[in-house]
N, CA, C and O atoms as a MOPAC input file, in Angstrom:
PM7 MOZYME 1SCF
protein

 N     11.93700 1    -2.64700 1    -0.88300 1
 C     11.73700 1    -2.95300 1    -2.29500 1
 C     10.24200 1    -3.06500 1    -2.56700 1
 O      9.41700 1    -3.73300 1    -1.94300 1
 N     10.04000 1    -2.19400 1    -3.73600 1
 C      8.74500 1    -2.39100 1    -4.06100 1
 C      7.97800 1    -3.72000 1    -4.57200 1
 O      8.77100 1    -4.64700 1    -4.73900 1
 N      7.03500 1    -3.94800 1    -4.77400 1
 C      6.17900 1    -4.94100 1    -4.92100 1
 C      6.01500 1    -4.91200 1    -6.77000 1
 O      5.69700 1    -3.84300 1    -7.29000 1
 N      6.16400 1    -5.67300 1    -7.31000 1
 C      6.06600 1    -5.65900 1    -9.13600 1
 C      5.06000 1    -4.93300 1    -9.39600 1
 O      5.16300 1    -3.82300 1    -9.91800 1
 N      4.51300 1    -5.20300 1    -9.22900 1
 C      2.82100 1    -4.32100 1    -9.37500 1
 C      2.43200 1    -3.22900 1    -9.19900 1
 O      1.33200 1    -2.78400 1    -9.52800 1
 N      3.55200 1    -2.51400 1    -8.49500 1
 C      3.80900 1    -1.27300 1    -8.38300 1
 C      4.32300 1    -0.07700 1   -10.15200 1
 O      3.98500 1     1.00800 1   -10.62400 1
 N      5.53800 1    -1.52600 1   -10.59900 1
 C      5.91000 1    -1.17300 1   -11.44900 1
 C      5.09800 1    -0.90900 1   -12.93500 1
 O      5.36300 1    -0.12500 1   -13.84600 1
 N      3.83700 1    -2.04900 1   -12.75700 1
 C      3.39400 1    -2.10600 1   -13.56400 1
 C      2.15500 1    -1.45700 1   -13.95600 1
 O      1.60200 1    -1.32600 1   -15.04800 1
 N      1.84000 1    -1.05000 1   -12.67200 1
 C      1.18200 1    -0.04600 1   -12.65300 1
 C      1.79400 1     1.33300 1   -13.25900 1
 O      1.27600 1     2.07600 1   -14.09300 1
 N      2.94300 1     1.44700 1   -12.65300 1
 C      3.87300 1     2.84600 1   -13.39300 1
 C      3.61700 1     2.88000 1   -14.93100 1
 O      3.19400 1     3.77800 1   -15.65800 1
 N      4.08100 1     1.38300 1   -15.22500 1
 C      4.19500 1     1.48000 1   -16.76900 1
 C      2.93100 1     1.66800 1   -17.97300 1
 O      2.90200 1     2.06100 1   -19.13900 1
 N      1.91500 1     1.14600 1   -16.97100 1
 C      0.64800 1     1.78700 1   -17.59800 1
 C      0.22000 1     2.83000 1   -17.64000 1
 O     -0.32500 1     3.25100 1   -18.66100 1
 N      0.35200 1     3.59300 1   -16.46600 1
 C      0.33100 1     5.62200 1   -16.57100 1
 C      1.53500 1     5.94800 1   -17.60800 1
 O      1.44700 1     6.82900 1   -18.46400 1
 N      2.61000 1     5.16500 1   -17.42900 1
 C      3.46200 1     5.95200 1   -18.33600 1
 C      3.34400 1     5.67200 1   -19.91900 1
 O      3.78800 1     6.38200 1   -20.82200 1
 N      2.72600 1     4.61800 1   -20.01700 1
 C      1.93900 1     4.39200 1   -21.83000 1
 C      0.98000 1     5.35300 1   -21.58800 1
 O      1.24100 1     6.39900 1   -22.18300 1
 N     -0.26800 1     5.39600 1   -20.78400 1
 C     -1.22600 1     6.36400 1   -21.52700 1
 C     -1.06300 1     7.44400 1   -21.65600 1
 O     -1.87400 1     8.06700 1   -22.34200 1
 N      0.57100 1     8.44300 1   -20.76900 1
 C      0.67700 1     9.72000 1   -21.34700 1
 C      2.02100 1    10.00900 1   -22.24500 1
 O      2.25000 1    11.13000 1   -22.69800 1
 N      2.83000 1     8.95500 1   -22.44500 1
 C      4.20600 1     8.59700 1   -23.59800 1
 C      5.06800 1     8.78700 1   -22.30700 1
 O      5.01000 1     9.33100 1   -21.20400 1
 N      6.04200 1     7.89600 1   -23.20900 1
 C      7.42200 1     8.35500 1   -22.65800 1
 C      8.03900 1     9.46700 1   -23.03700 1
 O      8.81800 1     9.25100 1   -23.96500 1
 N      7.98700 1    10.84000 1   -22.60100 1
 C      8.31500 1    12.21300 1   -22.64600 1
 C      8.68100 1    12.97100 1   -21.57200 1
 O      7.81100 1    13.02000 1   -20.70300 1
 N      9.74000 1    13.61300 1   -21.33300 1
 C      9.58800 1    14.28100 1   -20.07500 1
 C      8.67500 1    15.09400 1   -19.98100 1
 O      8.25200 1    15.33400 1   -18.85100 1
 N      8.13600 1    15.71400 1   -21.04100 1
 C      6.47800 1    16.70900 1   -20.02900 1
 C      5.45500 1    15.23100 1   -19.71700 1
 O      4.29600 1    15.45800 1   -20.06400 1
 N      5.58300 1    14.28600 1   -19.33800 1
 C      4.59100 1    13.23400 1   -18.79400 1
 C      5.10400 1    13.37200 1   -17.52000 1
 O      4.39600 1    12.80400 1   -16.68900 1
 N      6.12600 1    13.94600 1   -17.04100 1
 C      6.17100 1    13.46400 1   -15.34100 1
 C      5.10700 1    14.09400 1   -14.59000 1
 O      4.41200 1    13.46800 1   -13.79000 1
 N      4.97200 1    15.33400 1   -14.84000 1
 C      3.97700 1    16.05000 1   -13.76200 1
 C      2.84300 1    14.99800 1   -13.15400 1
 O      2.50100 1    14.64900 1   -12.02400 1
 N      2.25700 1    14.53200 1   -15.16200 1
 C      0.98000 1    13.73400 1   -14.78300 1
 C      1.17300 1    12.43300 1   -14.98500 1
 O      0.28000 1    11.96700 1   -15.69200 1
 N      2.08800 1    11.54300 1   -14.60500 1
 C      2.38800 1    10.69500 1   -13.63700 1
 C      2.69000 1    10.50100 1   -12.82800 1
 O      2.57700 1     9.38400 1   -12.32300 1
 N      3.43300 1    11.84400 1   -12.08100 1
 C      3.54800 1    11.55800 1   -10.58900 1
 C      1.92600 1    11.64600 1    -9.90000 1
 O      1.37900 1    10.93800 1    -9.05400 1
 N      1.49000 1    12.74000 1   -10.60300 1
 C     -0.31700 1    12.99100 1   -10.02700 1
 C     -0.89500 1    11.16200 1   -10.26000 1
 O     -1.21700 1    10.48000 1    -9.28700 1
 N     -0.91900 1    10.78500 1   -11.27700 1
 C     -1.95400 1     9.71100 1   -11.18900 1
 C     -1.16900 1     8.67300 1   -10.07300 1
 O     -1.82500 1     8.23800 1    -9.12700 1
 N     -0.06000 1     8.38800 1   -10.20000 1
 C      0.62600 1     7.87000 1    -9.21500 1
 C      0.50800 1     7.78700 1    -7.71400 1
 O      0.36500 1     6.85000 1    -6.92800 1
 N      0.61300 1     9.02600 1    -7.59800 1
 C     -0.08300 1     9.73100 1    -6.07300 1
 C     -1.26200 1     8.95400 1    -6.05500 1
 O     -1.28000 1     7.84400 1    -5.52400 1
 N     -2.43200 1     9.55300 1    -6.69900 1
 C     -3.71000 1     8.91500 1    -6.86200 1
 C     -3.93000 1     7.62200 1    -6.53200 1
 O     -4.88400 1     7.36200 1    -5.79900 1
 N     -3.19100 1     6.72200 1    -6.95700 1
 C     -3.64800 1     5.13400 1    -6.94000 1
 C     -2.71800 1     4.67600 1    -5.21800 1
 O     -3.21200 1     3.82800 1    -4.47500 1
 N     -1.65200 1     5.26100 1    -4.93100 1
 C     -1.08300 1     5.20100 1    -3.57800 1
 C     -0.95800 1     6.22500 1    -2.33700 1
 O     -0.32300 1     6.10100 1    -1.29000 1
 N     -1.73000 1     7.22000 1    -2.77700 1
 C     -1.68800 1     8.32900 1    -1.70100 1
 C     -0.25300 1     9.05200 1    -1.31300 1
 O      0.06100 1     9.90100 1    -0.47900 1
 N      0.46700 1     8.30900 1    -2.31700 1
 C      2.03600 1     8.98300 1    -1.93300 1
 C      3.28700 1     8.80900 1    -2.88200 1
 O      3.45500 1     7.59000 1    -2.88600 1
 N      3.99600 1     9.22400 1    -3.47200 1
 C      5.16800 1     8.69400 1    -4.41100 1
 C      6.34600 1     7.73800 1    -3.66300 1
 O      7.26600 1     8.10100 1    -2.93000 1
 N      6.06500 1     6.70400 1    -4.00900 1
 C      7.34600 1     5.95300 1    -3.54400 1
 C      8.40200 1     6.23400 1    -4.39700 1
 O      8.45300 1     6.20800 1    -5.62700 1
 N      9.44700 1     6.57500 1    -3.35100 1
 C     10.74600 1     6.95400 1    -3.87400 1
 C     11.26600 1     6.42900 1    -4.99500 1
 O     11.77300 1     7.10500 1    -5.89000 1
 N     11.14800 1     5.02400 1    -4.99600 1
 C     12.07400 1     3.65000 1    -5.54100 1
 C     11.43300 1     3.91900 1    -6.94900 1
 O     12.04900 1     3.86200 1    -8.01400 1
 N     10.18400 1     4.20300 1    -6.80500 1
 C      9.26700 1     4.36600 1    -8.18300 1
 C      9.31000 1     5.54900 1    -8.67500 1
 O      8.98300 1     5.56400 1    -9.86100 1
 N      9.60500 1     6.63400 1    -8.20400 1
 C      9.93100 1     8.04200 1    -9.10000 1
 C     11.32000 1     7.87600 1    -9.69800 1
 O     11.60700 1     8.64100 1   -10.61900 1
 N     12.26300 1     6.94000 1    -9.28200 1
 C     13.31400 1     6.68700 1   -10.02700 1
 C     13.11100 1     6.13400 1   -10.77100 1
 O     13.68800 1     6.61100 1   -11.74800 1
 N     12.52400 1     5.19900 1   -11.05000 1
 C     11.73800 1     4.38200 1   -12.12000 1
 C     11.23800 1     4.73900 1   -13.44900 1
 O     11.40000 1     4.30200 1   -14.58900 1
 N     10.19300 1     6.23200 1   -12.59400 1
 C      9.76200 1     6.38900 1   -13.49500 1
 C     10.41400 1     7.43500 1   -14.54900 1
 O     10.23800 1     7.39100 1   -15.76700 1
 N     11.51800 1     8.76800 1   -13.56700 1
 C     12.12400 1     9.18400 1   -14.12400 1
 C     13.14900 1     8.61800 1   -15.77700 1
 O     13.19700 1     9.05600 1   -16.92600 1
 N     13.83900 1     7.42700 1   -15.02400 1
 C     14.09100 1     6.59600 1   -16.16500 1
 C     13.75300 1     6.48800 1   -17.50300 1
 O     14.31500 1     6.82100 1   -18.54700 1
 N     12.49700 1     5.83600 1   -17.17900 1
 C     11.58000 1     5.45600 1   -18.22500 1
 C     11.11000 1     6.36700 1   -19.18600 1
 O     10.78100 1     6.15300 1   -20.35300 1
 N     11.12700 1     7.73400 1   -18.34300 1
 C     10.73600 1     9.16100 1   -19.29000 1
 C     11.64200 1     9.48100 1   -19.98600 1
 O     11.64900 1     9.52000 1   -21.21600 1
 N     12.75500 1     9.82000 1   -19.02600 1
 C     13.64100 1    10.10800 1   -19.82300 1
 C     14.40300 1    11.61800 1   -19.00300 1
 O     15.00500 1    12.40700 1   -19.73100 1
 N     14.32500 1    11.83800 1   -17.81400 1
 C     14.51600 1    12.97000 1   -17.00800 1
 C     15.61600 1    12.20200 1   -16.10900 1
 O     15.51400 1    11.01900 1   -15.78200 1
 N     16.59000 1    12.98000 1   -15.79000 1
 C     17.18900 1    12.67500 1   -14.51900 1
 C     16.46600 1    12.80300 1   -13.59400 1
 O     15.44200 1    13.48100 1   -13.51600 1
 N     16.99600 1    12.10300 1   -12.76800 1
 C     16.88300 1    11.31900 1   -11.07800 1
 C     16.18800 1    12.61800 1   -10.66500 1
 O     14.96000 1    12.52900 1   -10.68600 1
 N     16.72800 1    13.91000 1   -10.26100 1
 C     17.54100 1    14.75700 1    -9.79400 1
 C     16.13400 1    15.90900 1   -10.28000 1
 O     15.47700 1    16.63800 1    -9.53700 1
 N     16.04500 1    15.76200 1   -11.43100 1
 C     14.79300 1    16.48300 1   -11.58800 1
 C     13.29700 1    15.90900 1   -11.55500 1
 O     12.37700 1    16.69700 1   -11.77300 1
 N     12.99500 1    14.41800 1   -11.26100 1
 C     11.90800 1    14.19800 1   -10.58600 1
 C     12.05100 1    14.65900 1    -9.38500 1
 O     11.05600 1    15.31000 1    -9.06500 1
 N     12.94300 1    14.61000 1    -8.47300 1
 C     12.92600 1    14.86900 1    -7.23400 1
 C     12.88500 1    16.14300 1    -6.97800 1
 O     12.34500 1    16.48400 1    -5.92600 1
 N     13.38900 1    17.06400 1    -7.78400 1
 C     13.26700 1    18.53300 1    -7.90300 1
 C     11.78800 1    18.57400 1    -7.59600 1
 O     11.32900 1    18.78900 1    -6.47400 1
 N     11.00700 1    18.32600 1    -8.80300 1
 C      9.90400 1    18.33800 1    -8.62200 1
 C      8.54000 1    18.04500 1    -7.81900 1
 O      7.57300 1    18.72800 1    -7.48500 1
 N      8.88900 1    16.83600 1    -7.68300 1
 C      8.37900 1    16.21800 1    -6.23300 1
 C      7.74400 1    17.05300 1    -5.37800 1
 O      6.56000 1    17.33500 1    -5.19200 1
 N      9.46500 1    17.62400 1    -4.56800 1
 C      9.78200 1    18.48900 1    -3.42800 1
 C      9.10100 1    19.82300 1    -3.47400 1
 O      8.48800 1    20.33400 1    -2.53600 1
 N      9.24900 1    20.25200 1    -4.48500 1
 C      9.03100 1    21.41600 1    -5.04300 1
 C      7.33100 1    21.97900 1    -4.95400 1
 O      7.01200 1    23.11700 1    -4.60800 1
 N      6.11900 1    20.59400 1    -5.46200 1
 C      5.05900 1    20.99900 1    -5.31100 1
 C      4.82100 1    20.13600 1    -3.59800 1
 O      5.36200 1    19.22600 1    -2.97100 1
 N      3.73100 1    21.05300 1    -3.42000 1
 C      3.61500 1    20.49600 1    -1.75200 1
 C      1.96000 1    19.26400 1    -2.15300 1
 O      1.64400 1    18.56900 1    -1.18800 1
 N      1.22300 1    19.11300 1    -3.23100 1
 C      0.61000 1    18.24000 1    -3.17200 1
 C      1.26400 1    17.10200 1    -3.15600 1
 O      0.83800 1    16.23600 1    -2.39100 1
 N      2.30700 1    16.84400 1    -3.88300 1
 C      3.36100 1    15.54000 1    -3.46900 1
 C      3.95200 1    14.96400 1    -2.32100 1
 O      4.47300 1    15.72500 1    -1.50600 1
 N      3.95900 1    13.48900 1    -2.08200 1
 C      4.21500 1    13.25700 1    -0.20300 1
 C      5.23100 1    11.81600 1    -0.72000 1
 O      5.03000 1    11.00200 1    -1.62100 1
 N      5.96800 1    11.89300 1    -0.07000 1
 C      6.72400 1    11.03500 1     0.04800 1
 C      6.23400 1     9.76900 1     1.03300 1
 O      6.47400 1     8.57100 1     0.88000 1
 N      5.53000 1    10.37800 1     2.01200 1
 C      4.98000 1     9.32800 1     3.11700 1
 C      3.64000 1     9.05100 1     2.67500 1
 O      3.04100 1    10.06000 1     2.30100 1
 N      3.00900 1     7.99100 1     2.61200 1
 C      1.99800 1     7.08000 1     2.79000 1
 C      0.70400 1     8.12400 1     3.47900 1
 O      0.62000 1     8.62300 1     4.60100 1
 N      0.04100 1     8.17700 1     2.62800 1
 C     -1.42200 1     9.19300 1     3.68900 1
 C     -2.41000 1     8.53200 1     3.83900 1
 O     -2.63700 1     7.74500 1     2.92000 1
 N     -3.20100 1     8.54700 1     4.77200 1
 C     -4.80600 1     8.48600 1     4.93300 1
 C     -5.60800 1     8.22300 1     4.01500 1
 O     -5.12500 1     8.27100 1     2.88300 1
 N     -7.05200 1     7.86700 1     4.13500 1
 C     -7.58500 1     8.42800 1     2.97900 1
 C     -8.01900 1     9.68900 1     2.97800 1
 O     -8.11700 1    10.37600 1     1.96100 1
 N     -8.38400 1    10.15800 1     4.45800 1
 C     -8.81500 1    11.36400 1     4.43600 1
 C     -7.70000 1    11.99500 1     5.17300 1
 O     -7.33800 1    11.45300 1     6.21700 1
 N     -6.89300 1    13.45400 1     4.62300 1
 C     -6.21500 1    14.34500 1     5.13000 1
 C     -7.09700 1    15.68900 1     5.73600 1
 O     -7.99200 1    16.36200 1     5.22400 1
 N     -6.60000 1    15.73900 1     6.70900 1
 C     -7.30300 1    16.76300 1     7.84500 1
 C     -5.95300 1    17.55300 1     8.18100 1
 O     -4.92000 1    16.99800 1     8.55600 1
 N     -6.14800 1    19.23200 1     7.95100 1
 C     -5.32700 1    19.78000 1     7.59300 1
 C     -5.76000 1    21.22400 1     8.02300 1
 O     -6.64300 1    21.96200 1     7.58500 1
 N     -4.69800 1    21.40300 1     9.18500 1
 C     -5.15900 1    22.30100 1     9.93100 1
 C     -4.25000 1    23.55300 1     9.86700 1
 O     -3.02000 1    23.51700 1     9.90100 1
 N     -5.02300 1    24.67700 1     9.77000 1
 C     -4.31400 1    26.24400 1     9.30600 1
 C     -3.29000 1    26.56600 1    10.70300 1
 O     -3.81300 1    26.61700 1    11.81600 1
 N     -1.73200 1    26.78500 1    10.52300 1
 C     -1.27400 1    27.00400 1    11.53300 1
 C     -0.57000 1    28.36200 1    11.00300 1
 O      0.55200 1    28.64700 1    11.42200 1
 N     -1.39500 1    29.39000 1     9.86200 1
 C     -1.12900 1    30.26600 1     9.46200 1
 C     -1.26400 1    31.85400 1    10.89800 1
 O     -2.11300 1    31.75400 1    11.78400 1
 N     -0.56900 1    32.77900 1    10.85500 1
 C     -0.85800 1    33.53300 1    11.67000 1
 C     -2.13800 1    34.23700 1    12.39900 1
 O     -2.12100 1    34.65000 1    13.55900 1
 N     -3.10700 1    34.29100 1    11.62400 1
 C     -4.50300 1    34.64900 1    12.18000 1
 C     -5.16300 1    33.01700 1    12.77300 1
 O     -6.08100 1    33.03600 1    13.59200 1
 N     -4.75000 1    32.03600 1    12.40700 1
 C     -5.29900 1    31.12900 1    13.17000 1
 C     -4.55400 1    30.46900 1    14.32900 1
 O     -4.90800 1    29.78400 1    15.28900 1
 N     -3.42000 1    30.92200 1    13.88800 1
 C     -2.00200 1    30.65600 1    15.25500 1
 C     -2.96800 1    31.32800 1    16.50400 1
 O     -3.45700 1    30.72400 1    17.45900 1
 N     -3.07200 1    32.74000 1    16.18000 1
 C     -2.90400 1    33.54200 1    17.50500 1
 C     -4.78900 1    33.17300 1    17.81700 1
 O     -5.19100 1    33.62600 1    18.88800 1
 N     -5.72100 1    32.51000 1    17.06100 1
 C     -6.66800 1    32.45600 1    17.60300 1
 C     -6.72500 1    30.95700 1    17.89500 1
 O     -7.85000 1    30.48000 1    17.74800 1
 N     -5.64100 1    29.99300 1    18.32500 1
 C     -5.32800 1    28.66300 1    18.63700 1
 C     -5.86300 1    27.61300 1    17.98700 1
 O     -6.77100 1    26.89900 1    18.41100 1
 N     -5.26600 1    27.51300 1    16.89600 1
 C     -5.30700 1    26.34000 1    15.94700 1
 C     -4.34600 1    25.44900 1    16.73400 1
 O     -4.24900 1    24.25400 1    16.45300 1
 N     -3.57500 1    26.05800 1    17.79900 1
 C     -2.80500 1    24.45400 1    18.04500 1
 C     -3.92400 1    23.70400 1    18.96900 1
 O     -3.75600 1    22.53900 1    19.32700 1
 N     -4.72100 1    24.22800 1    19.21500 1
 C     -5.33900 1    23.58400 1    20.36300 1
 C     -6.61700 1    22.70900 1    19.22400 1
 O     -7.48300 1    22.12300 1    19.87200 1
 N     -6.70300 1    22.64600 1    18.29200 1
 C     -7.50100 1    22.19300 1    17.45700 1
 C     -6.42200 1    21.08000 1    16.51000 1
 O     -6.97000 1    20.19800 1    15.84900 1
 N     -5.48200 1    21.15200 1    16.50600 1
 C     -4.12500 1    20.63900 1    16.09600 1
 C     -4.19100 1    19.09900 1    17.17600 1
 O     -4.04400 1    17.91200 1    16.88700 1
 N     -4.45400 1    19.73600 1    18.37500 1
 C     -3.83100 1    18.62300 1    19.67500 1
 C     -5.03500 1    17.82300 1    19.95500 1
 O     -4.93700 1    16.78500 1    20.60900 1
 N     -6.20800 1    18.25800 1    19.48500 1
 C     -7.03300 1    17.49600 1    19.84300 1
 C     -7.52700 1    16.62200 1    18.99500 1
 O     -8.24400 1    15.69800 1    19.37600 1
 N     -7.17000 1    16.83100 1    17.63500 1
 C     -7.22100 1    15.81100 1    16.29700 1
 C     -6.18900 1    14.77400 1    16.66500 1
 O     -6.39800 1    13.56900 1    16.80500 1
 N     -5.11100 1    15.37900 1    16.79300 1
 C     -3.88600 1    14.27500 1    17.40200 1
 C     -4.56800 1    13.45600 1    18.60700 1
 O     -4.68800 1    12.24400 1    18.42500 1
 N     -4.96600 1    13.92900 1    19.66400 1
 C     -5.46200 1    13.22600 1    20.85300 1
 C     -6.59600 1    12.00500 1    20.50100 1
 O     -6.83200 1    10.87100 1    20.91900 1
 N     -7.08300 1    12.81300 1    19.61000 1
 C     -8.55300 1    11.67700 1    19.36600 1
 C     -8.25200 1    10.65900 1    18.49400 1
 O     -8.93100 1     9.63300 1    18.53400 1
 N     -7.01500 1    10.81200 1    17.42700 1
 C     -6.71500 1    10.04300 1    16.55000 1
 C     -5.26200 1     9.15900 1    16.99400 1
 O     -4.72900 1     8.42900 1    16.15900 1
 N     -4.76100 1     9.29200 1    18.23000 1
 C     -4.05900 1     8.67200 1    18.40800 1
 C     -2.93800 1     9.02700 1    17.56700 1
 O     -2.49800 1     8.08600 1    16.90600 1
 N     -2.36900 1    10.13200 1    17.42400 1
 C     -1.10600 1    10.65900 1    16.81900 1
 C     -0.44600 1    11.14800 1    17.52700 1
 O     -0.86600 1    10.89500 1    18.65600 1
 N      0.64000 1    11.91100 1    17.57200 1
 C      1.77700 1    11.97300 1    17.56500 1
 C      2.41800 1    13.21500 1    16.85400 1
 O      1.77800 1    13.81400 1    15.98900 1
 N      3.56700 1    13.56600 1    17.18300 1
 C      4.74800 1    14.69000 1    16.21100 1
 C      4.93200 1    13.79400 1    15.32100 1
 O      4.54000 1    13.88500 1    14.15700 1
 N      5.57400 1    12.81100 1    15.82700 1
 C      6.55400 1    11.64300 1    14.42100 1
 C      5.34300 1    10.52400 1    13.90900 1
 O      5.63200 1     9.51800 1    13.26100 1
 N      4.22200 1    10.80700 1    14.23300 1
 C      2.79300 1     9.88700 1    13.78000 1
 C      2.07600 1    10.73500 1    13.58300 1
 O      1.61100 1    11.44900 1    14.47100 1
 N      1.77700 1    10.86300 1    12.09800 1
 C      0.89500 1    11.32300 1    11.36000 1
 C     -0.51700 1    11.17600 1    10.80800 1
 O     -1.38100 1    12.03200 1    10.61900 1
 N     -0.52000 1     9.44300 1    10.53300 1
 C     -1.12400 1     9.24700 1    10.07300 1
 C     -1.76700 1     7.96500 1    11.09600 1
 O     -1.09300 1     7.29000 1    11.87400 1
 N     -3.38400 1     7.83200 1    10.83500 1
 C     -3.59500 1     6.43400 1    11.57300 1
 C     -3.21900 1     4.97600 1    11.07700 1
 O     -2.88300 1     4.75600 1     9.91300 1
 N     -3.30000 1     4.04500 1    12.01000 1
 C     -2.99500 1     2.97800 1    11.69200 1
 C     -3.50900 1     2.06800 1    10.70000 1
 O     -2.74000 1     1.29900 1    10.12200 1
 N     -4.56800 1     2.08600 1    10.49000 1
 C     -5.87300 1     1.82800 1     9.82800 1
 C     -5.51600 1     2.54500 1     8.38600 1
 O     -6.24600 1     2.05800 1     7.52200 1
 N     -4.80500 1     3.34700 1     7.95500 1
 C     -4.44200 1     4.53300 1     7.00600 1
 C     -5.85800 1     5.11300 1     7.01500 1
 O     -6.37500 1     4.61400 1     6.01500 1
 N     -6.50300 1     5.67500 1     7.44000 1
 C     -7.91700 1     6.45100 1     7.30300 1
 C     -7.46900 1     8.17300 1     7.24300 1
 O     -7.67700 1     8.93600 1     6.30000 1
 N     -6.89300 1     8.44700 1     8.36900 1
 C     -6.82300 1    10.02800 1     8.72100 1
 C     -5.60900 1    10.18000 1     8.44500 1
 O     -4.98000 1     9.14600 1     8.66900 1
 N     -4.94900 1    11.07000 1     8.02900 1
 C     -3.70600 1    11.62400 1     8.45900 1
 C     -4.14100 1    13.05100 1     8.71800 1
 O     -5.13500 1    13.54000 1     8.18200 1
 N     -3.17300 1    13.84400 1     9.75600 1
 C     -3.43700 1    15.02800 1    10.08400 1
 C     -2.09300 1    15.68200 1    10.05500 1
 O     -1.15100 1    15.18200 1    10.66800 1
 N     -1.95800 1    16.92000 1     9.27700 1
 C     -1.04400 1    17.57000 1     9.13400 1
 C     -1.29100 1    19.34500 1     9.79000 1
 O     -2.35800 1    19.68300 1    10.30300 1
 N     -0.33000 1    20.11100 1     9.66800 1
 C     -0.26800 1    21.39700 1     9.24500 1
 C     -0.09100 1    22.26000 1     8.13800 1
 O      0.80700 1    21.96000 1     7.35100 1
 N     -0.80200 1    23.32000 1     7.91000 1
 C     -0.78600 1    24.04400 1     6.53900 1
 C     -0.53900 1    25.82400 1     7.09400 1
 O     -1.01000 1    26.37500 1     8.09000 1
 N      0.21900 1    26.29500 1     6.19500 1
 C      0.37700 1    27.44200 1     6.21900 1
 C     -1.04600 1    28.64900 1     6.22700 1
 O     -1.56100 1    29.54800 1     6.89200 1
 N     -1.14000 1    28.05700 1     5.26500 1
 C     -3.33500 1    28.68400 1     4.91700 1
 C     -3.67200 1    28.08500 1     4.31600 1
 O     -3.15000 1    27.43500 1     3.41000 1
 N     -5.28800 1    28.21500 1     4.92500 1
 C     -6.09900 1    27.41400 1     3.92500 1
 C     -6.95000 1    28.93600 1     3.22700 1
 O     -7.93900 1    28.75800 1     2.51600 1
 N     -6.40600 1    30.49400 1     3.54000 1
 C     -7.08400 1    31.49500 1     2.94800 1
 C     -8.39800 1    31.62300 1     3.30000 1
 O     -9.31600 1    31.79400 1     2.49700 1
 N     -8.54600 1    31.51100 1     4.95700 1
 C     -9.58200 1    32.07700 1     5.08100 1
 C     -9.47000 1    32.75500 1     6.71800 1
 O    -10.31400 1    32.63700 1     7.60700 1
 N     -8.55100 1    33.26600 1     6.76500 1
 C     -8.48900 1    34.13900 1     7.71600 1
 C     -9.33700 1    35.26700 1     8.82800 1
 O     -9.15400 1    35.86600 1     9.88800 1
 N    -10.20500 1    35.10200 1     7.92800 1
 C    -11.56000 1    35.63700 1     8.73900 1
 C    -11.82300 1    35.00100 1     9.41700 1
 O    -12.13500 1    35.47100 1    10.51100 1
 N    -11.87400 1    33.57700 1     9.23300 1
 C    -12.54900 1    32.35600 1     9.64000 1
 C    -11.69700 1    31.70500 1    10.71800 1
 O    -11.88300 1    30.52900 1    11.03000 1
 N    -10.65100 1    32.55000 1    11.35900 1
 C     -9.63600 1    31.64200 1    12.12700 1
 C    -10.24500 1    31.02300 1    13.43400 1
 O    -10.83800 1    31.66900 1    14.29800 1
 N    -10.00500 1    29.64500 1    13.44600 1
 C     -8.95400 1    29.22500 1    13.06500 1
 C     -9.87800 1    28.21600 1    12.10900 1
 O    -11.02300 1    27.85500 1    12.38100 1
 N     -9.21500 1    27.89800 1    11.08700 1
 C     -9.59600 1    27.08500 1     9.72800 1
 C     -9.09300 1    25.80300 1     9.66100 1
 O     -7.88300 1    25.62100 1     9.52500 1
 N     -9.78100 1    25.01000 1     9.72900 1
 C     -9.40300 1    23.17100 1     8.96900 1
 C     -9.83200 1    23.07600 1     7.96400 1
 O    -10.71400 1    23.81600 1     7.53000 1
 N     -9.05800 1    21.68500 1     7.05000 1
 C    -10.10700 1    21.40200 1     6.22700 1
 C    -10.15400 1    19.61300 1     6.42700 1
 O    -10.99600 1    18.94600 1     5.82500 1

């Protein structure tokens, strides 16, 4: 269960852009923003409050990949495991962010919330393999 302040925070993004369903996009964004991640409990919330089913915040959510359900870092480090950087070993640049940061497959992120380190399809620069950002 979320913390009130969570909520009330919601309800202030959701006054400064109305209660409308075209406000979800940019409340889930400012949302993100102030927690690094959409809590579940609170996209129902906020769906509500707009005026959208459940069903299509979550559509949405899912749908764009800047949206995270899990808690991030402050800084995301995000490494190309796209094919030109596959075959020029991005995993080995993958394992050693994990190694140094004390991660994990099922640990993502540090303890401290500072880093999280993920995988990305491309970061579009393929020349450049293998690519972080």
């Amino acid at each position: 269960m979320l913390d009130q302040s969570y909520y009330q925070k919601a309800d202030e993004i959701i006054a400064f852009y109305g209660k409308k369903p075209s406000s979800l996009i940019p409340v889930m964004q400012d949302i993100q923003g102030v927690y690094r991640y959409l809590p579940g409990e609170l996209l129902t919330y906020i769906a509500k409050e707009i005026g959208v089913k459940e069903a299509k915040a979550y559509s949405v959510a899912t749908f764009y990949e800047n949206f995270s359900f899990e808690q991030k870092g402050k800084y995301v480090i995000k490494v190309c495991d796209g094919t030109a950087c596959h075959v020029r070993k991005s995993a080995a640049i993958l394992d050693a962010f994990m190694k140094e940061l004390g991660l994990s497959d099922k640990k993502h992120t540090t303890d401290d919330m500072l880093f999280t380190v993920e995988t990305v399809s491309c970061l579009g620069a393929c020349g450049l393999a293998p690519t972080c950002t």
